[in-house]
GROMACS .gro file of C-alpha atoms in nm:
model
  290
    1MET     CA    1   0.000   0.000   0.000
    2ARG     CA    2   0.284   0.234   0.085
    3MET     CA    3   0.451   0.151  -0.248
    4LYS     CA    4   0.129   0.238  -0.432
    5LYS     CA    5   0.116   0.580  -0.260
    6ILE     CA    6   0.478   0.652  -0.354
    7LEU     CA    7   0.415   0.545  -0.715
    8SER     CA    8   0.101   0.762  -0.735
    9PHE     CA    9   0.294   1.059  -0.598
   10VAL     CA   10   0.570   1.014  -0.856
   11LEU     CA   11   0.320   0.988  -1.145
   12VAL     CA   12   0.136   1.303  -1.035
   13PHE     CA   13   0.469   1.487  -1.000
   14PHE     CA   14   0.580   1.397  -1.353
   15ALA     CA   15   0.236   1.478  -1.494
   16ILE     CA   16   0.249   1.825  -1.340
   17GLY     CA   17   0.604   1.870  -1.471
   18PHE     CA   18   0.503   1.757  -1.820
   19VAL     CA   19   0.208   1.999  -1.832
   20SER     CA   20   0.428   2.282  -1.708
   21ALA     CA   21   0.695   2.204  -1.967
   22GLN     CA   22   0.430   2.185  -2.240
   23ASP     CA   23   0.297   2.527  -2.141
   24ASP     CA   24   0.650   2.671  -2.143
   25LEU     CA   25   0.714   2.525  -2.489
   26LEU     CA   26   0.387   2.668  -2.626
   27ASN     CA   27   0.466   3.008  -2.479
   28GLN     CA   28   0.811   2.997  -2.638
   29LEU     CA   29   0.668   2.901  -2.977
   30ASN     CA   30   0.411   3.180  -2.958
   31ALA     CA   31   0.683   3.429  -2.869
   32GLU     CA   32   0.896   3.315  -3.165
   33LYS     CA   33   0.594   3.332  -3.396
   34SER     CA   34   0.522   3.691  -3.291
   35ASP     CA   35   0.878   3.787  -3.389
   36VAL     CA   36   0.826   3.671  -3.749
   37LYS     CA   37   0.721   3.961  -3.973
   38GLU     CA   38   0.441   3.884  -4.218
   39ILE     CA   39   0.521   4.021  -4.565
   40GLU     CA   40   0.250   4.201  -4.765
   41THR     CA   41   0.168   4.052  -5.105
   42SER     CA   42   0.296   4.228  -5.416
   43ALA     CA   43   0.157   4.577  -5.477
   44PHE     CA   44   0.146   4.517  -5.855
   45LYS     CA   45   0.063   4.208  -6.058
   46GLY     CA   46   0.290   4.294  -6.351
   47LEU     CA   47   0.665   4.351  -6.353
   48GLN     CA   48   0.580   4.686  -6.512
   49ILE     CA   49   0.309   4.937  -6.422
   50CYS     CA   50   0.284   5.040  -6.788
   51ASN     CA   51   0.622   5.158  -6.919
   52MET     CA   52   0.771   5.209  -6.574
   53GLN     CA   53   0.894   4.922  -6.360
   54SER     CA   54   0.692   4.807  -6.062
   55THR     CA   55   0.831   4.668  -5.735
   56LYS     CA   56   0.733   4.312  -5.832
   57LEU     CA   57   1.027   4.074  -5.891
   58THR     CA   58   1.057   3.731  -6.044
   59ALA     CA   59   1.091   3.442  -5.799
   60LYS     CA   60   1.412   3.241  -5.775
   61GLY     CA   61   1.454   3.013  -6.075
   62GLU     CA   62   1.168   3.170  -6.274
   63TRP     CA   63   1.227   3.267  -6.635
   64TYR     CA   64   1.007   3.534  -6.796
   65MET     CA   65   0.982   3.590  -7.168
   66VAL     CA   66   0.891   3.950  -7.251
   67VAL     CA   67   0.729   4.070  -7.573
   68SER     CA   68   0.627   4.436  -7.600
   69HIS     CA   69   0.486   4.617  -7.900
   70ARG     CA   70   0.397   4.980  -7.972
   71PHE     CA   71   0.211   5.077  -8.285
   72GLY     CA   72   0.276   5.410  -8.453
   73ASP     CA   73   0.086   5.732  -8.392
   74ILE     CA   74  -0.280   5.631  -8.382
   75THR     CA   75  -0.394   5.992  -8.426
   76GLN     CA   76  -0.285   5.984  -8.792
   77GLY     CA   77  -0.574   5.751  -8.870
   78PHE     CA   78  -0.570   5.589  -9.214
   79ASN     CA   79  -0.256   5.779  -9.315
   80ASN     CA   80  -0.048   5.514  -9.133
   81PHE     CA   81  -0.339   5.272  -9.086
   82PHE     CA   82  -0.373   5.364  -8.718
   83GLY     CA   83  -0.009   5.293  -8.639
   84LEU     CA   84   0.042   4.962  -8.819
   85ASP     CA   85   0.289   5.113  -9.067
   86ASN     CA   86   0.562   5.209  -8.820
   87ALA     CA   87   0.545   4.995  -8.508
   88LEU     CA   88   0.825   4.921  -8.258
   89THR     CA   89   0.889   4.584  -8.093
   90LYS     CA   90   1.084   4.465  -7.790
   91ILE     CA   91   1.168   4.104  -7.709
   92GLY     CA   92   1.372   3.977  -7.417
   93GLY     CA   93   1.399   3.765  -7.107
   94ILE     CA   94   1.424   3.806  -6.730
   95TYR     CA   95   1.567   3.546  -6.491
   96GLY     CA   96   1.521   3.527  -6.115
   97VAL     CA   97   1.870   3.464  -5.977
   98THR     CA   98   1.733   3.474  -5.622
   99ASP     CA   99   1.405   3.586  -5.468
  100TRP     CA  100   1.557   3.934  -5.429
  101LEU     CA  101   1.756   3.968  -5.754
  102SER     CA  102   1.661   3.936  -6.121
  103LEU     CA  103   1.862   4.004  -6.438
  104GLY     CA  104   1.723   4.083  -6.781
  105ALA     CA  105   1.823   4.146  -7.142
  106SER     CA  106   1.623   4.266  -7.442
  107ARG     CA  107   1.657   4.388  -7.798
  108GLN     CA  108   1.438   4.667  -7.932
  109THR     CA  109   1.380   4.813  -8.277
  110TYR     CA  110   1.416   5.171  -8.147
  111HIS     CA  111   1.777   5.260  -8.239
  112LYS     CA  112   1.837   4.883  -8.251
  113THR     CA  113   1.886   4.908  -7.876
  114TYR     CA  114   2.018   4.629  -7.654
  115GLU     CA  115   1.914   4.679  -7.291
  116LEU     CA  116   2.058   4.503  -6.986
  117THR     CA  117   1.875   4.529  -6.653
  118ALA     CA  118   1.921   4.443  -6.287
  119LYS     CA  119   1.640   4.456  -6.032
  120TYR     CA  120   1.695   4.393  -5.661
  121LYS     CA  121   1.477   4.413  -5.352
  122LEU     CA  122   1.598   4.625  -5.061
  123ALA     CA  123   1.298   4.606  -4.826
  124ASN     CA  124   0.953   4.447  -4.804
  125GLN     CA  125   0.626   4.603  -4.694
  126GLU     CA  126   0.505   4.426  -4.382
  127ILE     CA  127   0.145   4.380  -4.275
  128GLU     CA  128   0.230   4.515  -3.931
  129GLY     CA  129   0.565   4.688  -3.953
  130PHE     CA  130   0.766   4.846  -4.235
  131PRO     CA  131   0.523   5.050  -4.449
  132VAL     CA  132   0.667   5.024  -4.803
  133THR     CA  133   0.847   4.798  -5.048
  134ILE     CA  134   1.177   4.935  -5.181
  135VAL     CA  135   1.344   4.800  -5.495
  136GLY     CA  136   1.652   4.916  -5.686
  137TYR     CA  137   1.658   4.906  -6.066
  138ASN     CA  138   1.943   4.971  -6.310
  139THR     CA  139   1.952   4.969  -6.689
  140MET     CA  140   2.230   4.996  -6.947
  141ASP     CA  141   2.143   5.065  -7.311
  142VAL     CA  142   2.364   5.000  -7.612
  143ASN     CA  143   2.268   5.194  -7.926
  144SER     CA  144   2.375   4.964  -8.210
  145GLU     CA  145   2.222   5.185  -8.480
  146LEU     CA  146   2.502   5.442  -8.480
  147LYS     CA  147   2.713   5.396  -8.793
  148LYS     CA  148   3.080   5.488  -8.800
  149ALA     CA  149   3.049   5.596  -9.164
  150ALA     CA  150   2.804   5.870  -9.065
  151ASN     CA  151   2.973   5.934  -8.726
  152PRO     CA  152   3.350   5.889  -8.781
  153GLY     CA  153   3.441   5.977  -8.423
  154VAL     CA  154   3.194   5.742  -8.256
  155LYS     CA  155   3.334   5.502  -7.998
  156PHE     CA  156   3.168   5.218  -7.810
  157ASN     CA  157   3.119   5.424  -7.495
  158HIS     CA  158   2.922   5.681  -7.699
  159ARG     CA  159   2.660   5.412  -7.758
  160LEU     CA  160   2.591   5.370  -7.385
  161ALA     CA  161   2.319   5.524  -7.168
  162TYR     CA  162   2.213   5.438  -6.814
  163THR     CA  163   1.937   5.478  -6.559
  164THR     CA  164   1.943   5.423  -6.184
  165GLN     CA  165   1.601   5.403  -6.021
  166LEU     CA  166   1.462   5.359  -5.672
  167LEU     CA  167   1.113   5.204  -5.674
  168ILE     CA  168   0.909   5.272  -5.359
  169SER     CA  169   0.558   5.128  -5.342
  170ARG     CA  170   0.282   5.077  -5.089
  171LYS     CA  171  -0.016   4.846  -5.115
  172PHE     CA  172  -0.292   5.041  -4.940
  173SER     CA  173  -0.558   4.776  -4.994
  174ASP     CA  174  -0.637   4.476  -5.214
  175SER     CA  175  -0.766   4.723  -5.472
  176PHE     CA  176  -0.523   5.017  -5.462
  177SER     CA  177  -0.143   5.045  -5.482
  178PHE     CA  178   0.085   5.343  -5.539
  179GLU     CA  179   0.451   5.386  -5.632
  180VAL     CA  180   0.704   5.672  -5.636
  181THR     CA  181   1.024   5.642  -5.840
  182PRO     CA  182   1.321   5.883  -5.829
  183VAL     CA  183   1.526   5.836  -6.148
  184TYR     CA  184   1.880   5.938  -6.245
  185LEU     CA  185   1.956   5.914  -6.619
  186HIS     CA  186   2.292   5.954  -6.795
  187LYS     CA  187   2.376   5.958  -7.166
  188ASN     CA  188   2.726   5.946  -7.306
  189LEU     CA  189   2.593   6.086  -7.635
  190TYR     CA  190   2.312   6.342  -7.621
  191GLU     CA  191   2.155   6.623  -7.824
  192TYR     CA  192   2.319   6.942  -7.706
  193GLY     CA  193   2.067   7.222  -7.649
  194LEU     CA  194   1.772   6.984  -7.656
  195GLU     CA  195   1.858   6.768  -7.357
  196GLN     CA  196   2.114   6.728  -7.082
  197LYS     CA  197   2.381   6.467  -7.029
  198ASP     CA  198   2.256   6.399  -6.675
  199GLN     CA  199   1.883   6.415  -6.607
  200PHE     CA  200   1.665   6.362  -6.300
  201PHE     CA  201   1.301   6.258  -6.287
  202ILE     CA  202   1.032   6.176  -6.035
  203GLY     CA  203   0.800   5.905  -6.158
  204SER     CA  204   0.475   5.792  -6.002
  205GLY     CA  205   0.234   5.512  -6.078
  206ALA     CA  206  -0.088   5.366  -5.943
  207ARG     CA  207  -0.293   5.049  -5.982
  208TYR     CA  208  -0.664   5.014  -5.910
  209LYS     CA  209  -0.828   4.672  -5.924
  210VAL     CA  210  -1.161   4.682  -6.106
  211ALA     CA  211  -1.229   4.307  -6.131
  212LYS     CA  212  -1.088   3.978  -6.001
  213ARG     CA  213  -0.827   3.956  -6.278
  214MET     CA  214  -0.823   4.310  -6.414
  215SER     CA  215  -0.681   4.644  -6.302
  216VAL     CA  216  -0.644   4.997  -6.441
  217ASN     CA  217  -0.295   5.150  -6.417
  218LEU     CA  218  -0.170   5.507  -6.455
  219GLU     CA  219   0.184   5.646  -6.451
  220TYR     CA  220   0.359   5.980  -6.503
  221ALA     CA  221   0.718   6.106  -6.479
  222ALA     CA  222   0.829   6.470  -6.445
  223ARG     CA  223   1.170   6.624  -6.505
  224LEU     CA  224   1.326   6.792  -6.204
  225ALA     CA  225   1.566   7.006  -6.409
  226THR     CA  226   1.443   7.055  -6.761
  227THR     CA  227   1.550   7.201  -7.091
  228GLU     CA  228   1.193   7.175  -7.216
  229GLY     CA  229   1.075   7.480  -7.403
  230SER     CA  230   1.020   7.602  -7.755
  231MET     CA  231   1.337   7.427  -7.877
  232SER     CA  232   1.280   7.086  -7.718
  233PRO     CA  233   1.068   6.819  -7.885
  234TYR     CA  234   1.057   6.607  -7.568
  235HIS     CA  235   0.781   6.588  -7.308
  236ASN     CA  236   0.706   6.413  -6.981
  237PRO     CA  237   0.572   6.059  -7.031
  238LEU     CA  238   0.211   5.986  -6.933
  239THR     CA  239   0.067   5.637  -6.980
  240LEU     CA  240  -0.264   5.465  -6.916
  241GLY     CA  241  -0.274   5.086  -6.890
  242LEU     CA  242  -0.499   4.787  -6.835
  243ASP     CA  243  -0.373   4.466  -6.669
  244ILE     CA  244  -0.540   4.139  -6.762
  245GLU     CA  245  -0.431   3.830  -6.565
  246THR     CA  246  -0.452   3.498  -6.744
  247GLY     CA  247  -0.307   3.156  -6.674
  248GLY     CA  248   0.071   3.184  -6.661
  249HIS     CA  249   0.108   3.549  -6.762
  250VAL     CA  250  -0.007   3.910  -6.730
  251PHE     CA  251  -0.118   4.085  -7.047
  252GLN     CA  252  -0.099   4.465  -7.041
  253LEU     CA  253  -0.266   4.707  -7.283
  254VAL     CA  254  -0.112   5.055  -7.284
  255LEU     CA  255  -0.184   5.396  -7.436
  256SER     CA  256   0.107   5.639  -7.407
  257ASN     CA  257   0.270   5.949  -7.550
  258SER     CA  258   0.594   5.746  -7.561
  259GLN     CA  259   0.651   5.495  -7.839
  260PRO     CA  260   0.998   5.362  -7.738
  261MET     CA  261   0.998   5.107  -7.455
  262ASN     CA  262   1.353   5.125  -7.316
  263ASP     CA  263   1.370   5.325  -6.992
  264VAL     CA  264   1.619   5.584  -7.120
  265ALA     CA  265   1.395   5.680  -7.412
  266VAL     CA  266   1.070   5.661  -7.215
  267TYR     CA  267   1.195   5.914  -6.963
  268SER     CA  268   1.405   6.143  -7.182
  269ASN     CA  269   1.283   6.109  -7.545
  270THR     CA  270   0.903   6.106  -7.526
  271THR     CA  271   0.774   6.306  -7.825
  272GLY     CA  272   0.397   6.257  -7.802
  273ARG     CA  273   0.143   6.476  -7.626
  274TRP     CA  274  -0.196   6.423  -7.464
  275ASP     CA  275  -0.322   6.778  -7.527
  276GLY     CA  276  -0.471   6.711  -7.869
  277LYS     CA  277  -0.151   6.789  -8.060
  278ARG     CA  278  -0.113   6.433  -8.183
  279GLN     CA  279   0.131   6.148  -8.126
  280LEU     CA  280  -0.030   5.886  -7.905
  281TYR     CA  281   0.080   5.524  -7.918
  282PHE     CA  282  -0.119   5.212  -7.843
  283GLY     CA  283   0.043   4.876  -7.766
  284PHE     CA  284   0.088   4.590  -7.522
  285ASN     CA  285   0.330   4.415  -7.285
  286MET     CA  286   0.313   4.038  -7.253
  287TYR     CA  287   0.503   3.837  -6.991
  288ARG     CA  288   0.513   3.460  -7.005
  289VAL     CA  289   0.663   3.274  -6.708
  290PHE     CA  290   0.840   2.939  -6.734
   0.00000   0.00000   0.00000
């Protein structure tokens, strides 16, 4: 009988200890869970808002094929068959090296431009915590259209132009996202008197979801120091877009006063206007993920 009492005491002691240890373990797990920051989902569905880059990146190991097309000036009507006569095309690829870094390359008919890109995430928007997503973006353009016969003094470095961009976005709700983009642009070869060698811009873009798989996008970029005036043919780019999500890719329809699609030309060489003085360009961006 005495042995049974001792055994009962020991069992109760270990049971109490086990429950106490279990509670401590649960408390520890809950504490560790509270330290984990929950990341907000991407503010934009496409890698681009319209012409501008969004803060969305490719995932590690993903390969995107990019095809973009801009018809000619649709305001000329039948004179150029609503832009079909002089369209521009871009084709390229983007690879996700890691979840925070992607590299891309493309070839475009505008100045027979080759464009290399790097996109890298610096910070994530958190559901309860850091308020914005921050992404860096760099481009390098190579103008392969320049001919030495017409430009005897041209060297390889004259063909190069660059942009450095900081993409800052916030997803305010499931329906609305907004982005601000400071841009530094440099050209080794530029049109003296019409533009500057070094240029600065502030871009902004927004997305508003209008259906389960559809959103309306708007973007605009303004020069901070400008040579715009009676002599300059270049204007600030303004673009309206429509995102359509389908299986495996995002299809974007765009209407812009910029026909070129490389970042350098979009920001610094936009010739169209939205004030009724012609030159508007319709087109699309198509991304296919593999």
